Amino acid sequence: MSEESTPQSEQPGEWRRRSRSFGEVAETYDAARLAYPDQLVDDILVFADLRGAPALEVGAGTGKAALAFAARGVPLTCIEPDPRMAELLKRKCAGAPVTVVAEEFETWQPDRRYGLLYSAQAWHWIAPELRWARAGEALERGGTIALFWTDWHVKDTALRAELTAAHERQHFAQRFPDEFVCSRTDGPDSWVRQELAAEDGFVDVEERTYTSAHEHSTGGFVDLLSSHSAYRIMPPGTREALFAEVTSLVDAQGGRVGLGATTRLFLARTGG
């Protein structure tokens, strides 16, 4: 299962509604979302070679990535447009070298340039016509852009089939989880790869992949689903009925769900 659909695939109003749905469940989002691999954070910092330069996070959410970078001593500016997510981020990062800015990246005006701009599970929410130019404006010459997304799947094939059937019974528009791969960051048709290749301002493009395993309780798994925008915008009655079915199915399997996760990282530097 991947993050969300790309803005190009939806009407502007629908895309904006989905992009602003996470704040409704900020605490749940923070508790349920998967952690990013430590090796990914280390690899980004080696590639960026910041030497004390600050970093910028775009779409910081509740700090799932920010705390990992801050723990390595990186001073951060975190851009998060949803005030509810930004408030939780501020509380979590209290005492860390983190400045939280509750604004849209598209209109925010930086007062300096950064050695690293990264975005965890959020770059697809930035307006396509602006995101690369805005990144170039925020980065110093030779600065690094790092974009990453995590896709996950239920490891037990029988349970996965039962969950798919439950989604179909509730007439969920997107099957679980085979047709929920909407961020399209993998494969030869990856929009991230295509857009980076088309941008003259970025060089030294690299891609890396990381795998990890996770386990959730029944409640934790339902919370994970609930943190995704496709579920947030469902009619409440339909969502509750679906989650009741999911709860019953997972409880029948012992109340634990094993997840396999793949995190894809895209790296590049500004040229010049």
XYZ file of N, CA and C in Angstrom:
816
model
N 0.857 -1.185 0.000
C 0.000 0.000 0.000
C 0.887 1.227 0.000
N 0.568 2.182 -0.779
C 1.397 3.374 -0.868
C 0.657 4.563 -0.289
N 1.271 5.710 -0.421
C 0.739 6.900 0.240
C -0.556 7.361 -0.401
N -0.503 8.256 -1.311
C -1.720 8.864 -1.815
C -1.629 9.030 -3.330
N -2.737 9.430 -3.937
C -2.723 9.661 -5.371
C -2.023 10.969 -5.685
N -1.487 11.054 -6.886
C -0.801 12.262 -7.288
C -1.803 13.348 -7.642
N -1.443 14.609 -7.446
C -2.359 15.697 -7.779
C -2.819 15.672 -9.231
N -1.949 15.181 -10.135
C -2.296 15.190 -11.545
C -3.510 14.324 -11.839
N -3.810 13.345 -10.955
C -4.865 12.381 -11.239
C -6.215 12.791 -10.685
N -6.322 13.944 -10.027
C -7.562 14.324 -9.377
C -7.934 15.771 -9.695
N -9.207 16.095 -9.486
C -9.650 17.472 -9.595
C -9.038 18.289 -8.460
N -8.739 19.577 -8.689
C -8.071 20.387 -7.666
C -8.781 20.390 -6.321
N -10.121 20.496 -6.328
C -10.842 20.520 -5.067
C -10.716 19.225 -4.306
N -10.790 18.092 -5.010
C -10.665 16.793 -4.376
C -9.262 16.587 -3.834
N -8.270 16.969 -4.625
C -6.884 16.829 -4.181
C -6.639 17.645 -2.919
N -7.143 18.868 -2.881
C -6.930 19.704 -1.704
C -7.645 19.126 -0.483
N -8.840 18.601 -0.680
C -9.566 18.005 0.442
C -8.789 16.822 1.015
N -8.226 16.015 0.142
C -7.436 14.878 0.619
C -6.167 15.353 1.313
N -5.523 16.364 0.760
C -4.258 16.821 1.326
C -4.435 17.459 2.692
N -5.648 17.896 3.010
C -5.908 18.534 4.294
C -6.670 17.621 5.252
N -6.769 16.342 4.898
C -7.557 15.426 5.728
C -6.770 14.847 6.893
N -5.443 14.939 6.860
C -4.627 14.271 7.873
C -4.745 14.923 9.248
N -4.930 16.234 9.270
C -5.007 16.928 10.547
C -6.178 16.483 11.400
N -7.210 15.909 10.769
C -8.363 15.409 11.522
C -7.955 14.312 12.496
N -6.890 13.602 12.169
C -6.455 12.453 12.984
C -4.955 12.558 13.257
N -4.501 13.751 13.620
C -3.061 13.975 13.775
C -2.417 13.019 14.770
N -3.038 12.819 15.915
C -2.475 11.933 16.933
C -2.444 10.491 16.440
N -3.524 10.063 15.797
C -3.576 8.713 15.242
C -2.520 8.530 14.167
N -2.407 9.510 13.299
C -1.394 9.488 12.237
C -0.010 9.290 12.835
N 0.285 10.061 13.864
C 1.610 10.015 14.460
C 1.898 8.649 15.064
N 0.909 8.056 15.710
C 1.117 6.775 16.375
C 1.169 5.604 15.392
N 0.407 5.705 14.294
C 0.225 4.544 13.426
C 1.183 4.471 12.248
N 1.621 5.600 11.739
C 2.441 5.576 10.528
C 3.782 4.882 10.769
N 4.283 4.219 9.732
C 5.521 3.455 9.839
C 6.730 4.382 9.965
N 7.704 3.941 10.735
C 8.956 4.692 10.859
C 9.797 4.502 9.601
N 10.672 5.457 9.322
C 11.571 5.355 8.180
C 12.863 4.666 8.605
N 13.473 3.905 7.704
C 14.692 3.169 8.071
C 15.828 4.103 8.489
N 16.537 3.739 9.540
C 17.691 4.527 9.983
C 18.727 4.653 8.873
N 18.894 3.575 8.099
C 19.904 3.605 7.044
C 19.574 4.647 5.993
N 18.296 4.852 5.718
C 17.885 5.873 4.754
C 18.329 7.253 5.224
N 18.082 7.574 6.487
C 18.478 8.885 7.020
C 19.986 9.051 6.940
N 20.723 8.015 7.327
C 22.180 8.083 7.266
C 22.671 8.277 5.834
N 22.074 7.570 4.889
C 22.502 7.679 3.494
C 22.235 9.078 2.943
N 21.112 9.666 3.304
C 20.821 11.032 2.855
C 21.879 11.996 3.370
N 22.241 11.866 4.623
C 23.205 12.794 5.218
C 24.600 12.607 4.638
N 24.962 11.382 4.304
C 26.249 11.154 3.643
C 26.235 11.801 2.260
N 25.159 11.602 1.513
C 25.042 12.176 0.169
C 25.070 13.702 0.237
N 24.368 14.267 1.222
C 24.256 15.727 1.311
C 25.521 16.384 1.838
N 26.249 15.688 2.726
C 27.498 16.236 3.284
C 27.292 17.671 3.754
N 26.396 17.846 4.709
C 25.941 19.182 5.096
C 27.014 20.056 5.751
N 27.910 19.458 6.497
C 28.967 20.221 7.181
C 28.396 21.393 7.967
N 27.337 21.108 8.705
C 26.741 22.118 9.566
C 25.631 22.929 8.939
N 25.433 22.822 7.627
C 24.361 23.566 6.966
C 23.001 23.036 7.420
N 21.995 23.889 7.493
C 20.669 23.442 7.923
C 19.922 22.716 6.806
N 18.874 22.017 7.210
C 18.039 21.282 6.269
C 16.610 21.811 6.339
N 15.873 21.569 5.275
C 14.486 21.994 5.150
C 13.631 20.767 4.878
N 12.573 20.575 5.660
C 11.621 19.509 5.371
C 10.326 20.118 4.856
N 9.812 19.554 3.773
C 8.574 20.013 3.152
C 7.477 18.984 3.428
N 6.390 19.447 4.052
C 5.313 18.537 4.414
C 5.707 17.671 5.588
N 6.101 18.295 6.687
C 6.717 17.566 7.799
C 5.730 16.751 8.614
N 4.437 17.001 8.479
C 3.468 16.212 9.221
C 3.664 16.350 10.720
N 3.724 15.216 11.394
C 3.896 15.209 12.852
C 5.325 14.913 13.263
N 6.250 14.872 12.298
C 7.652 14.713 12.643
C 8.193 13.307 12.561
N 7.549 12.420 11.794
C 8.046 11.053 11.676
C 9.466 11.022 11.144
N 9.800 11.924 10.224
C 11.162 12.010 9.706
C 11.981 13.061 10.446
N 11.356 14.157 10.818
C 12.092 15.284 11.414
C 12.873 14.872 12.653
N 12.269 14.072 13.512
C 12.950 13.691 14.744
C 14.188 12.857 14.464
N 14.151 12.062 13.392
C 15.317 11.252 13.046
C 16.482 12.124 12.588
N 16.202 13.161 11.812
C 17.268 14.067 11.375
C 17.748 14.932 12.538
N 16.818 15.423 13.352
C 17.206 16.257 14.489
C 18.061 15.471 15.476
N 17.776 14.179 15.640
C 18.555 13.351 16.562
C 20.001 13.201 16.122
N 20.256 13.445 14.841
C 21.622 13.387 14.317
C 22.276 14.769 14.299
N 21.645 15.729 14.953
C 22.225 17.052 15.107
C 22.004 18.006 13.964
N 21.072 17.677 13.068
C 20.814 18.536 11.910
C 19.809 19.621 12.297
N 20.170 20.908 12.158
C 19.187 21.970 12.393
C 18.167 21.992 11.261
N 16.887 22.036 11.618
C 15.820 21.875 10.640
C 14.846 23.046 10.647
N 14.354 23.374 9.452
C 13.144 24.164 9.304
C 12.111 23.242 8.691
N 10.964 23.087 9.343
C 9.923 22.171 8.897
C 8.701 22.943 8.433
N 8.328 22.751 7.180
C 7.153 23.391 6.613
C 5.985 22.414 6.682
N 4.917 22.800 7.352
C 3.719 21.954 7.466
C 2.484 22.843 7.378
N 1.690 22.714 6.298
C 0.577 23.641 6.100
C -0.617 23.422 7.006
N -0.797 22.220 7.520
C -1.958 21.959 8.368
C -1.646 22.386 9.801
N -2.376 23.357 10.357
C -2.046 23.852 11.695
C -2.160 22.804 12.781
N -3.034 21.811 12.597
C -3.180 20.763 13.602
C -1.968 19.845 13.613
N -1.478 19.502 12.443
C -0.256 18.697 12.357
C 0.937 19.504 12.856
N 0.980 20.786 12.475
C 2.110 21.632 12.877
C 2.179 21.793 14.390
N 1.032 21.899 15.050
C 1.019 22.052 16.503
C 1.566 20.806 17.189
N 1.177 19.632 16.711
C 1.714 18.395 17.278
C 3.210 18.290 17.008
N 3.625 18.686 15.814
C 5.042 18.684 15.469
C 5.843 19.566 16.420
N 5.329 20.746 16.726
C 6.014 21.645 17.658
C 6.182 20.990 19.026
N 5.129 20.336 19.512
C 5.212 19.696 20.826
C 6.232 18.569 20.828
N 6.241 17.786 19.766
C 7.156 16.650 19.716
C 8.612 17.084 19.591
N 8.841 18.203 18.929
C 10.205 18.653 18.662
C 10.694 19.682 19.674
N 9.945 19.901 20.739
C 10.365 20.855 21.761
C 11.747 20.478 22.293
N 12.651 21.443 22.300
C 14.009 21.198 22.759
C 14.965 20.740 21.680
N 14.457 20.371 20.514
C 15.299 19.957 19.392
C 15.585 21.162 18.495
N 16.635 21.085 17.648
C 16.963 22.214 16.760
C 16.016 22.287 15.568
N 14.729 22.483 15.852
C 13.689 22.432 14.828
C 12.835 23.690 14.892
N 12.676 24.354 13.748
C 11.769 25.481 13.607
C 10.594 25.040 12.754
N 9.388 25.189 13.266
C 8.186 24.760 12.552
C 7.494 25.976 11.945
N 7.204 25.896 10.659
C 6.519 26.969 9.940
C 5.211 26.409 9.392
N 4.088 26.931 9.870
C 2.773 26.449 9.448
C 2.306 27.244 8.233
N 2.903 26.949 7.087
C 2.570 27.648 5.838
C 2.609 26.668 4.675
N 2.093 27.111 3.557
C 2.208 26.372 2.300
C 3.612 26.544 1.736
N 4.222 25.463 1.315
C 5.555 25.561 0.724
C 5.524 26.404 -0.540
N 4.420 26.311 -1.275
C 4.335 27.021 -2.551
C 4.415 28.534 -2.393
N 3.994 29.061 -1.254
C 3.990 30.514 -1.053
C 4.977 30.979 0.012
N 5.547 30.069 0.763
C 6.511 30.421 1.812
C 7.760 31.038 1.194
N 8.296 32.064 1.842
C 9.480 32.750 1.347
C 10.667 32.496 2.294
N 11.627 31.674 1.886
C 12.779 31.405 2.758
C 13.662 32.642 2.886
N 14.269 32.801 4.059
C 15.173 33.939 4.266
C 16.633 33.523 4.168
N 16.850 32.264 3.736
C 18.192 31.768 3.521
C 18.102 30.549 2.594
N 19.229 30.003 2.230
C 19.245 28.782 1.419
C 19.733 27.611 2.276
N 19.332 26.419 1.883
C 19.558 25.221 2.684
C 20.462 24.230 1.945
N 21.180 23.439 2.730
C 22.039 22.419 2.141
C 21.282 21.166 1.749
N 20.109 20.967 2.337
C 19.293 19.778 2.073
C 17.832 20.152 2.155
N 17.070 19.733 1.156
C 15.611 19.770 1.201
C 15.151 18.334 1.082
N 14.383 17.869 2.057
C 13.829 16.523 1.947
C 12.322 16.558 2.190
N 11.659 15.550 1.675
C 10.214 15.437 1.843
C 9.872 13.968 2.004
N 9.222 13.649 3.105
C 8.876 12.269 3.436
C 7.380 12.058 3.208
N 7.049 11.298 2.175
C 5.657 10.922 1.938
C 4.775 12.135 1.628
N 5.365 13.206 1.073
C 4.566 14.427 0.920
C 4.796 15.189 -0.379
N 5.833 14.911 -1.131
C 6.172 15.734 -2.290
C 5.070 15.729 -3.337
N 4.297 14.649 -3.424
C 3.207 14.588 -4.401
C 2.080 15.561 -4.086
N 2.043 16.083 -2.835
C 1.022 17.060 -2.484
C 1.420 18.488 -2.869
N 2.664 18.698 -3.275
C 3.111 20.036 -3.678
C 2.708 20.274 -5.139
N 2.214 21.461 -5.421
C 1.708 21.767 -6.763
C 2.747 21.439 -7.827
N 2.416 20.599 -8.798
C 3.396 20.151 -9.792
C 4.065 21.280 -10.555
N 3.319 22.342 -10.834
C 3.877 23.426 -11.634
C 4.850 24.296 -10.845
N 4.929 24.092 -9.534
C 5.772 24.944 -8.696
C 6.865 24.189 -7.942
N 6.686 22.907 -7.699
C 7.520 22.230 -6.702
C 9.009 22.246 -7.027
N 9.388 22.013 -8.272
C 10.814 21.928 -8.568
C 11.475 23.307 -8.548
N 10.786 24.307 -9.079
C 11.342 25.663 -9.042
C 11.486 26.149 -7.606
N 10.480 25.865 -6.771
C 10.549 26.284 -5.378
C 11.678 25.563 -4.649
N 11.899 24.296 -4.981
C 13.014 23.563 -4.374
C 14.339 24.200 -4.758
N 14.482 24.543 -6.038
C 15.714 25.172 -6.481
C 15.967 26.503 -5.796
N 14.891 27.250 -5.524
C 15.037 28.542 -4.852
C 15.455 28.383 -3.392
N 15.071 27.263 -2.783
C 15.365 27.056 -1.363
C 16.742 26.450 -1.125
N 17.334 25.820 -2.143
C 18.597 25.114 -1.973
C 19.784 25.960 -2.410
N 20.882 25.803 -1.700
C 22.132 26.425 -2.113
C 22.717 25.662 -3.296
N 23.693 26.241 -3.981
C 24.330 25.561 -5.105
C 24.973 24.265 -4.623
N 24.681 23.181 -5.311
C 25.194 21.883 -4.890
C 24.395 21.249 -3.778
N 23.288 21.895 -3.376
C 22.439 21.348 -2.314
C 21.706 20.103 -2.768
N 21.267 19.318 -1.807
C 20.642 18.019 -2.070
C 19.133 18.086 -1.908
N 18.429 17.417 -2.825
C 17.007 17.158 -2.643
C 16.857 15.660 -2.429
N 16.088 15.273 -1.414
C 15.854 13.872 -1.081
C 14.357 13.667 -0.890
N 13.781 12.794 -1.701
C 12.344 12.543 -1.674
C 12.119 11.062 -1.435
N 11.265 10.726 -0.478
C 11.059 9.301 -0.215
C 9.618 9.004 0.191
N 9.221 7.779 -0.171
C 7.877 7.263 0.087
C 7.988 5.817 0.542
N 7.069 5.388 1.395
C 7.006 3.997 1.823
C 5.702 3.373 1.346
N 5.809 2.262 0.631
C 4.668 1.424 0.271
C 4.670 0.212 1.194
N 3.517 -0.252 1.589
C 3.479 -1.435 2.454
C 2.402 -2.408 1.982
N 2.539 -3.656 2.434
C 1.554 -4.680 2.092
C 1.396 -5.631 3.267
N 0.236 -6.236 3.369
C -0.014 -7.278 4.365
C 0.681 -8.547 3.899
N 1.533 -9.108 4.737
C 2.361 -10.234 4.322
C 1.570 -11.533 4.168
N 0.571 -11.741 4.995
C -0.233 -12.965 4.935
C -1.179 -12.881 3.739
N -0.957 -13.727 2.743
C -1.730 -13.632 1.499
C -3.211 -13.944 1.715
N -3.513 -14.871 2.619
C -4.917 -15.207 2.873
C -5.636 -14.026 3.523
N -5.000 -13.400 4.503
C -5.604 -12.241 5.145
C -5.737 -11.097 4.156
N -4.733 -10.930 3.297
C -4.798 -9.854 2.303
C -5.998 -10.050 1.375
N -6.249 -11.307 0.983
C -7.399 -11.584 0.117
C -8.708 -11.295 0.840
N -8.780 -11.629 2.121
C -9.993 -11.363 2.887
C -10.223 -9.859 3.058
N -9.154 -9.125 3.269
C -9.274 -7.670 3.399
C -9.716 -7.035 2.080
N -9.191 -7.554 0.982
C -9.618 -7.067 -0.334
C -11.112 -7.298 -0.517
N -11.581 -8.487 -0.146
C -13.007 -8.801 -0.284
C -13.856 -7.894 0.590
N -13.373 -7.597 1.795
C -14.115 -6.694 2.687
C -14.248 -5.313 2.070
N -13.183 -4.829 1.455
C -13.241 -3.523 0.799
C -14.233 -3.532 -0.362
N -14.256 -4.630 -1.085
C -15.181 -4.725 -2.211
C -16.629 -4.790 -1.726
N -16.867 -5.465 -0.614
C -18.228 -5.526 -0.070
C -18.730 -4.152 0.352
N -17.816 -3.300 0.773
C -18.190 -1.944 1.170
C -18.110 -0.959 0.008
N -17.879 -1.499 -1.202
C -17.851 -0.678 -2.417
C -16.788 0.418 -2.316
N -15.676 0.064 -1.707
C -14.571 1.020 -1.630
C -14.019 1.218 -3.029
N -13.826 2.463 -3.427
C -13.457 2.768 -4.811
C -12.122 2.167 -5.202
N -11.222 1.970 -4.220
C -9.907 1.422 -4.525
C -9.735 0.116 -3.761
N -9.428 -0.946 -4.474
C -9.260 -2.248 -3.835
C -8.092 -2.221 -2.862
N -8.165 -3.086 -1.898
C -7.097 -3.199 -0.903
C -6.265 -4.436 -1.205
N -4.929 -4.364 -1.253
C -4.202 -3.123 -1.430
C -3.678 -2.989 -2.850
N -4.033 -3.954 -3.747
C -3.358 -4.063 -5.032
C -3.532 -2.837 -5.921
N -4.649 -2.160 -5.808
C -4.879 -0.987 -6.650
C -4.754 0.304 -5.859
N -4.095 0.217 -4.703
C -3.905 1.410 -3.887
C -2.497 1.955 -4.079
N -1.806 1.517 -5.102
C -0.477 2.037 -5.399
C -0.659 3.291 -6.237
N -0.758 4.420 -5.561
C -1.149 5.658 -6.234
C -0.050 6.708 -6.287
N 0.975 6.568 -5.461
C 2.028 7.576 -5.526
C 2.924 7.353 -6.740
N 2.891 6.126 -7.328
C 3.582 5.841 -8.585
C 5.061 6.227 -8.537
N 5.720 5.877 -7.465
C 7.130 6.242 -7.367
C 8.048 5.142 -7.862
N 7.519 3.951 -8.142
C 8.367 2.850 -8.573
C 8.184 2.592 -10.067
N 9.080 1.796 -10.632
C 8.958 1.386 -12.016
C 9.437 2.430 -13.005
N 9.501 2.035 -14.268
C 10.028 2.935 -15.302
C 9.164 4.155 -15.563
N 7.895 4.096 -15.171
C 6.997 5.222 -15.400
C 6.869 6.138 -14.188
N 7.780 6.001 -13.229
C 7.726 6.823 -12.027
C 7.700 8.305 -12.384
N 6.689 9.011 -11.864
C 6.604 10.442 -12.141
C 7.767 11.191 -11.503
N 8.284 10.709 -10.379
C 9.414 11.375 -9.742
C 10.636 11.308 -10.658
N 10.919 10.119 -11.170
C 12.063 9.956 -12.066
C 11.896 10.801 -13.324
N 10.710 10.788 -13.886
C 10.478 11.533 -15.124
C 10.626 13.036 -14.904
N 10.082 13.535 -13.807
C 10.152 14.979 -13.572
C 11.573 15.417 -13.227
N 12.284 14.611 -12.445
C 13.674 14.957 -12.138
C 14.526 14.972 -13.406
N 14.294 13.994 -14.282
C 15.065 13.926 -15.524
C 14.783 15.126 -16.421
N 13.578 15.678 -16.316
C 13.199 16.807 -17.163
C 13.658 18.142 -16.614
N 14.128 18.162 -15.371
C 14.549 19.405 -14.737
C 16.030 19.671 -14.997
N 16.339 20.803 -15.626
C 17.736 21.135 -15.912
C 18.512 21.485 -14.648
N 17.822 21.861 -13.590
C 18.510 22.347 -12.405
C 19.023 21.283 -11.471
N 18.772 19.976 -11.768
C 19.195 18.914 -10.860
C 20.088 17.914 -11.578
N 21.141 17.484 -10.873
C 22.120 16.543 -11.429
C 22.378 15.454 -10.398
N 23.197 14.469 -10.785
C 23.608 13.377 -9.886
C 22.411 12.638 -9.304
N 21.433 12.331 -10.148
C 20.216 11.675 -9.677
C 20.511 10.227 -9.310
N 20.044 9.818 -8.129
C 20.186 8.441 -7.667
C 18.866 7.959 -7.088
N 18.693 6.638 -7.119
C 17.537 6.014 -6.482
C 18.025 4.876 -5.596
N 17.403 4.732 -4.445
C 17.754 3.653 -3.527
C 16.477 3.081 -2.930
N 16.544 1.815 -2.546
C 15.384 1.122 -2.009
C 15.745 0.459 -0.685
N 14.824 0.525 0.263
C 15.022 -0.045 1.589
C 13.796 -0.894 1.940
N 14.017 -2.033 2.531
C 12.911 -2.886 2.949
C 12.923 -3.031 4.464
N 11.745 -3.182 5.023
C 11.626 -3.338 6.469
C 10.366 -4.138 6.774
N 10.276 -4.637 8.000
C 9.124 -5.420 8.442
C 8.541 -4.767 9.690
N 7.217 -4.817 9.814
C 6.517 -4.183 10.924
C 5.372 -5.094 11.362
N 4.929 -4.925 12.574
C 3.773 -5.668 13.061
C 2.841 -4.726 13.793
N 1.546 -4.875 13.530
C 0.531 -4.034 14.157
C -0.507 -4.908 14.859
N -1.036 -4.398 15.956
C -2.215 -4.993 16.563
C -3.424 -4.669 15.692
N -4.554 -5.273 16.025
C -5.778 -4.975 15.272
C -6.064 -3.476 15.281
N -6.040 -2.894 16.483
C -6.325 -1.464 16.577
C -5.293 -0.621 15.867
N -4.029 -1.009 15.973
C -2.978 -0.257 15.299
C -3.102 -0.323 13.792
N -3.535 -1.473 13.280
C -3.711 -1.622 11.841
C -4.877 -0.764 11.345
N -5.981 -0.775 12.088
C -7.113 0.077 11.713
C -6.709 1.546 11.762
N -5.921 1.914 12.764
C -5.439 3.295 12.843
C -4.558 3.639 11.643
N -3.741 2.686 11.209
C -2.892 2.927 10.045
C -3.752 3.202 8.816
N -4.777 2.387 8.600
C -5.688 2.647 7.487
C -6.340 4.019 7.644
N -6.777 4.310 8.851
C -7.493 5.558 9.108
C -6.645 6.784 8.840
N -5.320 6.628 8.886
C -4.432 7.770 8.676
C -4.234 8.112 7.208
N -4.751 7.288 6.290
C -4.605 7.550 4.855
C -5.810 8.329 4.329
N -5.536 9.250 3.441
C -6.578 10.186 3.016
C -7.735 9.504 2.306
N -7.476 8.407 1.591
C -8.565 7.732 0.888
C -9.640 7.261 1.861
N -9.227 6.892 3.064
C -10.190 6.486 4.090
C -10.801 7.704 4.792
N -10.005 8.759 4.927
C -10.512 9.950 5.611
C -11.693 10.566 4.858
N -11.683 10.484 3.534
C -12.727 11.142 2.761
C -13.903 10.224 2.464
N -13.877 8.992 2.962
C -15.026 8.095 2.818
C -16.203 8.618 3.647
N -17.433 8.330 3.253
C -18.569 8.634 4.129
C -18.373 7.949 5.481
N -18.594 8.640 6.578
C -18.304 8.061 7.900
C -18.963 6.712 8.138
N -20.210 6.537 7.714
C -20.883 5.258 7.928
C -20.207 4.120 7.184
N -19.791 4.383 5.953
C -19.098 3.366 5.162
C -17.756 3.025 5.790
N -17.046 4.058 6.230
C -15.746 3.820 6.865
C -15.900 2.989 8.135
N -16.889 3.302 8.945
C -17.086 2.557 10.187
C -17.442 1.107 9.898
N -18.283 0.875 8.904
C -18.655 -0.494 8.548
C -17.449 -1.268 8.037
N -16.643 -0.619 7.218
C -15.449 -1.273 6.698
C -14.475 -1.609 7.823
N -14.234 -0.659 8.712
C -13.290 -0.901 9.798
C -13.808 -1.977 10.757
N -15.110 -2.099 10.900
C -15.668 -3.182 11.714
C -15.345 -4.533 11.079
N -15.458 -4.629 9.766
C -15.104 -5.868 9.073
C -13.616 -6.155 9.204
N -12.797 -5.132 9.019
C -11.347 -5.308 9.133
C -10.995 -5.794 10.530
N -11.598 -5.191 11.541
C -11.333 -5.592 12.922
C -11.672 -7.063 13.142
N -12.812 -7.478 12.646
C -13.234 -8.872 12.806
C -12.270 -9.824 12.114
N -11.836 -9.476 10.922
C -10.934 -10.344 10.167
C -9.567 -10.473 10.841
N -9.032 -9.364 11.309
C -7.708 -9.407 11.945
C -7.788 -10.121 13.293
N -8.843 -9.868 14.058
C -9.006 -10.559 15.335
C -9.079 -12.071 15.129
N -9.722 -12.488 14.053
C -9.842 -13.922 13.766
C -8.504 -14.556 13.425
N -7.528 -13.722 13.031
C -6.188 -14.205 12.702
C -5.222 -14.032 13.880
N -5.754 -13.805 15.074
C -4.894 -13.674 16.241
C -4.627 -12.256 16.675
N -5.233 -11.288 15.991
C -5.110 -9.904 16.415
C -3.781 -9.245 16.086
N -3.021 -9.806 15.179
C -1.748 -9.212 14.766
C -1.663 -9.224 13.245
N -1.080 -8.164 12.675
C -0.883 -8.057 11.230
C 0.588 -7.794 10.952
N 1.205 -8.653 10.161
C 2.579 -8.437 9.729
C 2.596 -7.661 8.424
N 3.410 -6.617 8.366
C 3.507 -5.782 7.172
C 4.923 -5.825 6.613
N 5.014 -5.903 5.308
C 6.280 -5.697 4.624
C 6.273 -4.318 4.011
N 7.369 -3.597 4.132
C 7.415 -2.218 3.642
C 8.608 -2.014 2.721
N 8.398 -1.208 1.694
C 9.463 -0.817 0.775
C 9.504 0.704 0.727
N 10.643 1.276 1.067
C 10.818 2.730 1.025
C 11.725 3.067 -0.146
N 11.254 3.946 -1.027
C 12.039 4.363 -2.194
C 12.527 5.793 -1.995
N 13.806 5.963 -2.207
C 14.462 7.254 -2.022
C 15.002 7.763 -3.349
N 14.726 9.018 -3.640
C 15.265 9.698 -4.819
C 16.163 10.827 -4.344
N 17.377 10.861 -4.844
C 18.371 11.862 -4.472
C 18.845 12.620 -5.704
N 19.146 13.894 -5.538
C 19.745 14.689 -6.605
C 20.389 15.916 -5.983
N 21.227 16.598 -6.763
C 21.847 17.846 -6.333
C 21.485 18.955 -7.301
N 21.491 20.175 -6.787
C 21.316 21.313 -7.686
C 22.598 21.518 -8.481
N 22.447 21.829 -9.739
C 23.624 22.051 -10.585
C 24.097 23.481 -10.515
N 25.032 23.795 -11.367
C 25.514 25.171 -11.424
C 26.932 25.310 -10.949
